[in-house]
Short mmCIF file of C-alpha atoms in Angstrom, two decimals:
data_model
loop_
_atom_site.label_atom_id
_atom_site.label_comp_id
_atom_site.label_asym_id
_atom_site.label_seq_id
_atom_site.Cartn_x
_atom_site.Cartn_y
_atom_site.Cartn_z
CA MET A 49 194.18 95.08 -57.13
CA ARG A 50 195.17 95.73 -60.75
CA TYR A 51 198.74 94.70 -59.96
CA ILE A 52 197.65 91.21 -58.79
CA ASP A 53 197.56 88.53 -61.46
CA ASP A 54 194.43 86.44 -60.92
CA SER A 55 195.92 83.43 -62.66
CA VAL A 56 198.92 83.38 -60.29
CA VAL A 57 196.64 83.67 -57.27
CA MET A 58 194.40 80.84 -58.46
CA LYS A 59 197.43 78.66 -59.23
CA ARG A 60 198.87 79.17 -55.74
CA MET A 61 195.49 78.57 -54.11
CA LYS A 62 195.07 75.36 -56.09
CA THR A 63 198.52 74.18 -54.99
CA ARG A 64 197.73 74.91 -51.36
CA LEU A 65 194.35 73.18 -51.55
CA ASN A 66 195.91 70.10 -53.14
CA ARG A 67 198.61 70.05 -50.50
CA ASN A 68 195.96 70.34 -47.79
CA LYS A 69 194.00 67.44 -49.29
CA GLY A 70 197.17 65.34 -49.43
CA TRP A 71 198.00 65.89 -45.76
CA LYS A 72 194.37 65.30 -44.80
CA ALA A 73 194.37 61.99 -46.68
CA LEU A 74 197.66 60.99 -45.04
CA PHE A 75 196.40 61.72 -41.52
CA LEU A 76 193.09 59.97 -42.23
CA THR A 77 194.96 56.91 -43.52
CA GLY A 78 197.11 56.79 -40.40
CA THR A 79 194.05 57.07 -38.14
CA LEU A 80 192.13 54.38 -40.03
CA PHE A 81 195.16 52.07 -39.99
CA ALA A 82 195.52 52.43 -36.22
CA LEU A 83 191.79 51.81 -35.72
CA LEU A 84 191.93 48.78 -38.02
CA CYS A 85 194.80 47.27 -36.03
CA LEU A 86 192.90 47.91 -32.80
CA VAL A 87 189.72 46.30 -34.16
CA ILE A 88 191.65 43.25 -35.41
CA LEU A 89 193.33 42.87 -32.03
CA LEU A 90 190.05 43.19 -30.12
CA VAL A 91 188.22 40.78 -32.44
CA ARG A 92 190.97 38.20 -32.11
CA ILE A 93 191.08 38.49 -28.32
CA VAL A 94 187.30 38.28 -27.97
CA THR A 95 186.90 35.36 -30.37
CA GLN A 96 189.70 33.39 -28.71
CA GLY A 97 188.81 34.14 -25.09
CA VAL A 98 185.03 34.34 -24.93
CA GLY A 99 184.70 30.56 -24.90
CA TYR A 100 186.68 30.31 -21.64
CA LEU A 101 185.05 33.33 -20.00
CA ASP A 102 182.49 32.10 -17.48
CA TRP A 103 181.83 32.28 -13.74
CA ASP A 104 184.13 29.33 -13.04
CA PHE A 105 186.96 31.22 -14.74
CA ILE A 106 186.42 34.12 -12.33
CA THR A 107 186.12 31.98 -9.18
CA ASN A 108 188.78 29.30 -9.85
CA PHE A 109 192.47 29.50 -8.99
CA ALA A 110 195.23 28.87 -11.52
CA SER A 111 195.61 25.30 -12.75
CA ARG A 112 197.85 23.21 -14.95
CA ARG A 113 194.81 22.25 -16.99
CA PRO A 114 193.40 24.97 -19.25
CA GLU A 115 189.79 23.90 -18.70
CA ASN A 116 190.19 24.32 -14.93
CA ALA A 117 192.30 27.49 -14.97
CA GLY A 118 190.90 30.54 -13.24
CA ILE A 119 191.84 34.10 -12.45
CA LYS A 120 190.53 34.53 -8.91
CA ALA A 121 193.88 35.08 -7.16
CA ALA A 122 195.15 37.44 -9.89
CA LEU A 123 191.95 39.49 -9.99
CA VAL A 124 191.77 39.92 -6.21
CA GLY A 125 195.50 40.70 -6.08
CA SER A 126 195.15 43.40 -8.76
CA ILE A 127 192.23 45.00 -6.90
CA TYR A 128 194.19 45.03 -3.63
CA MET A 129 197.24 46.45 -5.39
CA MET A 130 195.19 49.26 -6.95
CA CYS A 131 193.77 50.06 -3.51
CA ILE A 132 197.37 50.83 -2.48
CA ILE A 133 198.53 52.51 -5.68
CA ALA A 134 195.63 54.96 -6.09
CA PRO A 135 195.76 56.73 -2.68
CA VAL A 136 199.56 56.67 -2.37
CA SER A 137 200.29 58.02 -5.86
CA MET A 138 197.47 60.57 -5.98
CA ILE A 139 198.08 62.01 -2.51
CA LEU A 140 201.84 62.31 -3.03
CA GLY A 141 201.46 63.49 -6.63
CA VAL A 142 198.91 66.21 -5.94
CA ALA A 143 200.73 67.35 -2.79
CA THR A 144 203.99 67.66 -4.73
CA ALA A 145 202.28 69.58 -7.52
CA ILE A 146 200.67 71.98 -5.02
CA TYR A 147 204.03 72.69 -3.41
CA LEU A 148 205.84 73.23 -6.71
CA GLU A 149 203.14 75.50 -8.16
CA GLU A 150 201.88 77.40 -5.12
CA TYR A 151 204.66 77.47 -2.53
CA ALA A 152 208.04 76.81 -4.17
CA LYS A 153 210.00 79.87 -5.26
CA LYS A 154 210.96 80.37 -8.88
CA ASN A 155 214.67 79.57 -8.87
CA LYS A 156 217.12 77.28 -10.63
CA ILE A 157 216.91 74.51 -8.04
CA ASN A 158 213.14 74.20 -8.31
CA ASP A 159 213.33 74.46 -12.10
CA PHE A 160 215.85 71.60 -12.02
CA ILE A 161 213.44 69.54 -9.87
CA ARG A 162 210.55 70.21 -12.25
CA MET A 163 212.65 69.24 -15.26
CA ASN A 164 213.74 65.96 -13.67
CA ILE A 165 210.17 65.07 -12.66
CA SER A 166 209.14 65.53 -16.30
CA ASN A 167 212.06 63.35 -17.43
CA LEU A 168 211.10 60.61 -14.95
CA ALA A 169 207.73 60.28 -16.68
CA GLY A 170 209.54 58.79 -19.69
CA VAL A 171 211.84 56.37 -17.84
CA PRO A 172 211.25 52.68 -18.75
CA SER A 173 209.16 50.80 -16.21
CA ILE A 174 211.83 48.17 -15.60
CA VAL A 175 214.03 50.87 -14.03
CA PHE A 176 211.34 51.50 -11.43
CA GLY A 177 211.19 47.75 -10.90
CA LEU A 178 214.91 47.72 -10.07
CA LEU A 179 214.38 50.68 -7.73
CA GLY A 180 211.54 48.89 -5.98
CA LEU A 181 213.62 45.71 -5.68
CA THR A 182 216.49 47.64 -4.09
CA ILE A 183 214.48 49.83 -1.70
CA PHE A 184 211.24 48.09 -0.82
CA VAL A 185 212.00 44.39 -1.29
CA ARG A 186 215.55 44.30 0.09
CA ALA A 187 216.36 47.47 2.06
CA LEU A 188 212.99 47.72 3.83
CA ALA A 189 212.57 43.91 3.87
CA LEU A 190 208.99 44.04 2.60
CA GLY A 191 209.56 40.98 0.43
CA LYS A 192 207.36 40.04 -2.51
CA SER A 193 204.34 41.58 -0.85
CA LEU A 194 201.38 43.73 -1.79
CA LEU A 195 202.96 46.71 -0.08
CA ALA A 196 206.24 46.41 -2.00
CA ALA A 197 204.43 46.06 -5.33
CA GLY A 198 202.03 48.91 -4.54
CA PHE A 199 204.86 51.28 -3.60
CA THR A 200 206.87 50.28 -6.68
CA MET A 201 203.97 50.88 -9.05
CA SER A 202 203.20 54.15 -7.25
CA LEU A 203 206.73 55.34 -8.03
CA LEU A 204 206.16 54.37 -11.66
CA ILE A 205 203.11 56.59 -12.17
CA LEU A 206 203.98 59.34 -9.67
CA PRO A 207 205.80 61.60 -12.23
CA VAL A 208 202.84 61.39 -14.62
CA ILE A 209 200.38 62.45 -11.91
CA ILE A 210 202.67 65.26 -10.73
CA VAL A 211 203.03 66.71 -14.24
CA ALA A 212 199.28 66.43 -14.93
CA ALA A 213 198.42 68.03 -11.59
CA GLN A 214 200.90 70.86 -12.21
CA GLU A 215 199.34 71.63 -15.58
CA ALA A 216 195.83 71.54 -14.09
CA ILE A 217 196.76 73.86 -11.21
CA ARG A 218 198.62 76.20 -13.56
CA ALA A 219 195.53 76.43 -15.78
CA VAL A 220 193.40 77.93 -12.98
CA PRO A 221 193.14 81.70 -13.71
CA GLN A 222 195.16 83.92 -11.41
CA GLU A 223 192.14 86.21 -11.09
CA GLN A 224 190.33 83.51 -9.07
CA ARG A 225 193.18 83.40 -6.56
CA GLU A 226 193.28 87.18 -6.30
CA ALA A 227 189.52 87.31 -5.77
CA SER A 228 189.84 84.76 -2.96
CA TYR A 229 192.62 86.77 -1.32
CA GLY A 230 190.49 89.90 -1.69
CA MET A 231 187.72 88.21 0.29
CA GLY A 232 190.17 87.63 3.15
CA ALA A 233 190.96 83.95 2.52
CA THR A 234 194.35 82.56 3.46
CA LYS A 235 196.61 80.86 0.95
CA TRP A 236 195.64 77.38 2.15
CA GLN A 237 191.92 78.25 2.01
CA THR A 238 192.40 79.55 -1.51
CA ILE A 239 194.15 76.34 -2.57
CA THR A 240 191.60 73.98 -1.02
CA ARG A 241 188.42 75.91 -1.88
CA VAL A 242 189.29 77.62 -5.16
CA VAL A 243 192.30 76.11 -6.91
CA LEU A 244 191.88 72.38 -6.24
CA PRO A 245 188.14 72.15 -7.07
CA ALA A 246 188.78 73.90 -10.38
CA ALA A 247 191.81 71.71 -11.12
CA ILE A 248 190.23 68.35 -10.22
CA PRO A 249 189.05 67.53 -13.81
CA GLY A 250 192.58 67.91 -15.16
CA ILE A 251 194.11 66.08 -12.21
CA LEU A 252 191.72 63.15 -12.62
CA THR A 253 192.40 62.96 -16.35
CA GLY A 254 196.11 62.48 -15.74
CA SER A 255 195.44 60.11 -12.85
CA ILE A 256 193.15 57.95 -15.01
CA LEU A 257 195.88 57.52 -17.63
CA ALA A 258 198.50 56.83 -14.97
CA LEU A 259 196.42 54.24 -13.10
CA SER A 260 195.54 52.55 -16.39
CA ARG A 261 199.24 52.19 -17.07
CA ALA A 262 199.89 50.80 -13.60
CA ILE A 263 197.24 48.07 -13.78
CA GLY A 264 198.69 46.72 -17.03
CA GLU A 265 202.42 46.88 -16.28
CA THR A 266 204.29 43.58 -16.00
CA ALA A 267 208.00 44.44 -16.04
CA PRO A 268 208.24 45.96 -12.50
CA LEU A 269 206.33 43.01 -11.04
CA VAL A 270 208.66 40.55 -12.76
CA VAL A 271 211.72 42.36 -11.45
CA ILE A 272 210.58 42.42 -7.81
CA GLY A 273 209.74 38.72 -8.05
CA ILE A 274 205.94 38.58 -7.84
CA PRO A 275 204.88 34.93 -8.34
CA VAL A 276 202.80 34.02 -11.38
CA ILE A 277 200.74 31.22 -9.84
CA LEU A 278 199.16 31.28 -6.37
CA ARG A 279 196.33 29.17 -5.01
CA PHE A 280 195.44 31.44 -2.11
CA LEU A 281 194.27 35.01 -1.60
CA PRO A 282 196.36 37.69 0.12
CA ASP A 283 195.43 38.13 3.78
CA GLY A 284 197.38 41.30 4.54
CA LEU A 285 199.59 44.05 3.20
CA LEU A 286 202.71 41.88 3.66
CA SER A 287 201.18 38.82 2.04
CA GLU A 288 202.36 37.44 -1.29
CA PHE A 289 200.03 37.89 -4.25
CA THR A 290 199.83 37.71 -8.00
CA ALA A 291 198.30 40.13 -10.49
CA LEU A 292 196.43 39.97 -13.77
CA PRO A 293 199.41 40.95 -15.99
CA MET A 294 201.59 38.29 -14.35
CA GLN A 295 198.94 35.59 -14.77
CA ILE A 296 198.32 36.52 -18.41
CA TYR A 297 202.07 36.58 -19.08
CA ASP A 298 202.44 33.08 -17.63
CA TRP A 299 199.58 31.67 -19.70
CA ALA A 300 200.77 33.33 -22.92
CA LYS A 301 204.27 31.80 -22.73
CA ARG A 302 203.06 28.22 -22.17
CA PRO A 303 203.42 25.83 -25.13
CA GLN A 304 199.84 24.48 -24.99
CA GLU A 305 197.60 26.27 -27.49
CA GLU A 306 194.64 26.17 -25.09
CA PHE A 307 196.46 28.46 -22.67
CA LEU A 308 196.55 31.16 -25.36
CA TYR A 309 192.75 31.14 -25.28
CA VAL A 310 192.82 31.28 -21.48
CA ALA A 311 195.20 34.25 -21.72
CA SER A 312 192.75 35.97 -24.09
CA ALA A 313 189.99 35.47 -21.53
CA GLY A 314 192.27 37.04 -18.91
CA ILE A 315 192.89 40.01 -21.21
CA ILE A 316 189.12 40.51 -21.55
CA VAL A 317 188.79 40.57 -17.75
CA LEU A 318 191.65 43.08 -17.53
CA MET A 319 190.03 45.34 -20.14
CA LEU A 320 186.68 45.20 -18.33
CA PHE A 321 188.49 46.08 -15.10
CA LEU A 322 190.04 49.08 -16.84
CA VAL A 323 186.71 50.19 -18.30
CA ILE A 324 184.99 50.06 -14.90
CA MET A 325 187.83 51.89 -13.17
CA ASN A 326 188.02 54.58 -15.85
CA SER A 327 184.23 55.00 -15.94
CA ILE A 328 184.16 55.77 -12.22
CA ALA A 329 186.96 58.30 -12.57
CA ILE A 330 185.35 59.94 -15.62
CA PHE A 331 182.04 60.22 -13.77
CA ILE A 332 183.78 62.01 -10.88
CA ARG A 333 185.67 64.26 -13.31
CA ASN A 334 182.52 65.24 -15.20
CA LYS A 335 180.70 65.95 -11.95
CA PHE A 336 183.37 68.45 -10.90
CA SER A 337 183.56 69.89 -14.43
CA LYS A 338 179.87 70.85 -14.30
CA ARG A 339 180.24 72.31 -10.82
CA TYR A 340 183.31 74.41 -11.54
#
């Protein structure tokens, strides 16, 4: 210890502490700036849209007059579309993740598949809209229907769910699988009774984020030609419909200033829809987290 100069040590420690304080202040500033922008956006939306948000707004169809405009067709259409997207994307996504993690062999072909699935999660949504237009709208002749839109949006969020499910399944300790095999369970019994229950919190976390993205996407719906104004409700899977993002987009681009307030009211409804949907998923996730 005699060979260590205390003054040099204290000088270096002071430099490191000052550097740490500088980075801390920078990160705190960035966080506060993002929160400030979010608060300003929310305050503006609420103050502009709360005046138009009433029961008539929920139960009325779209109108050329802002005071009579409603969101009934768009709200029902979004709910129906999510009823297609959620089961299709989650069943296919989890099944794909189970195969890749539990059954597929470790070779270059499967590694190439995994890499491309991860890359698809970052592809712009309009590309999936073009894919849906080519396959579902034209090739399969589904038209501008609920089914075509649901399948298109399922393709959009499918890579995100697959990657999240893979990470959740991979995080289950190998010792749990070996203990299940030691008790005489088959591979499928081990997956369904040991791996999946333990991985459900992680799977639901990724699914929540993916479904939240799907409910707010506009570009794929524009590409496949979903109408912006309808005065009737969908009566089947092949029926035409409109969705909340399309309705809000139409109101926001109109020249009348009153429609901007109507669009803000629509955004509030969309955010409430997201909060309710995410709350249900978080409740299910927490329930499984406590159990496993």
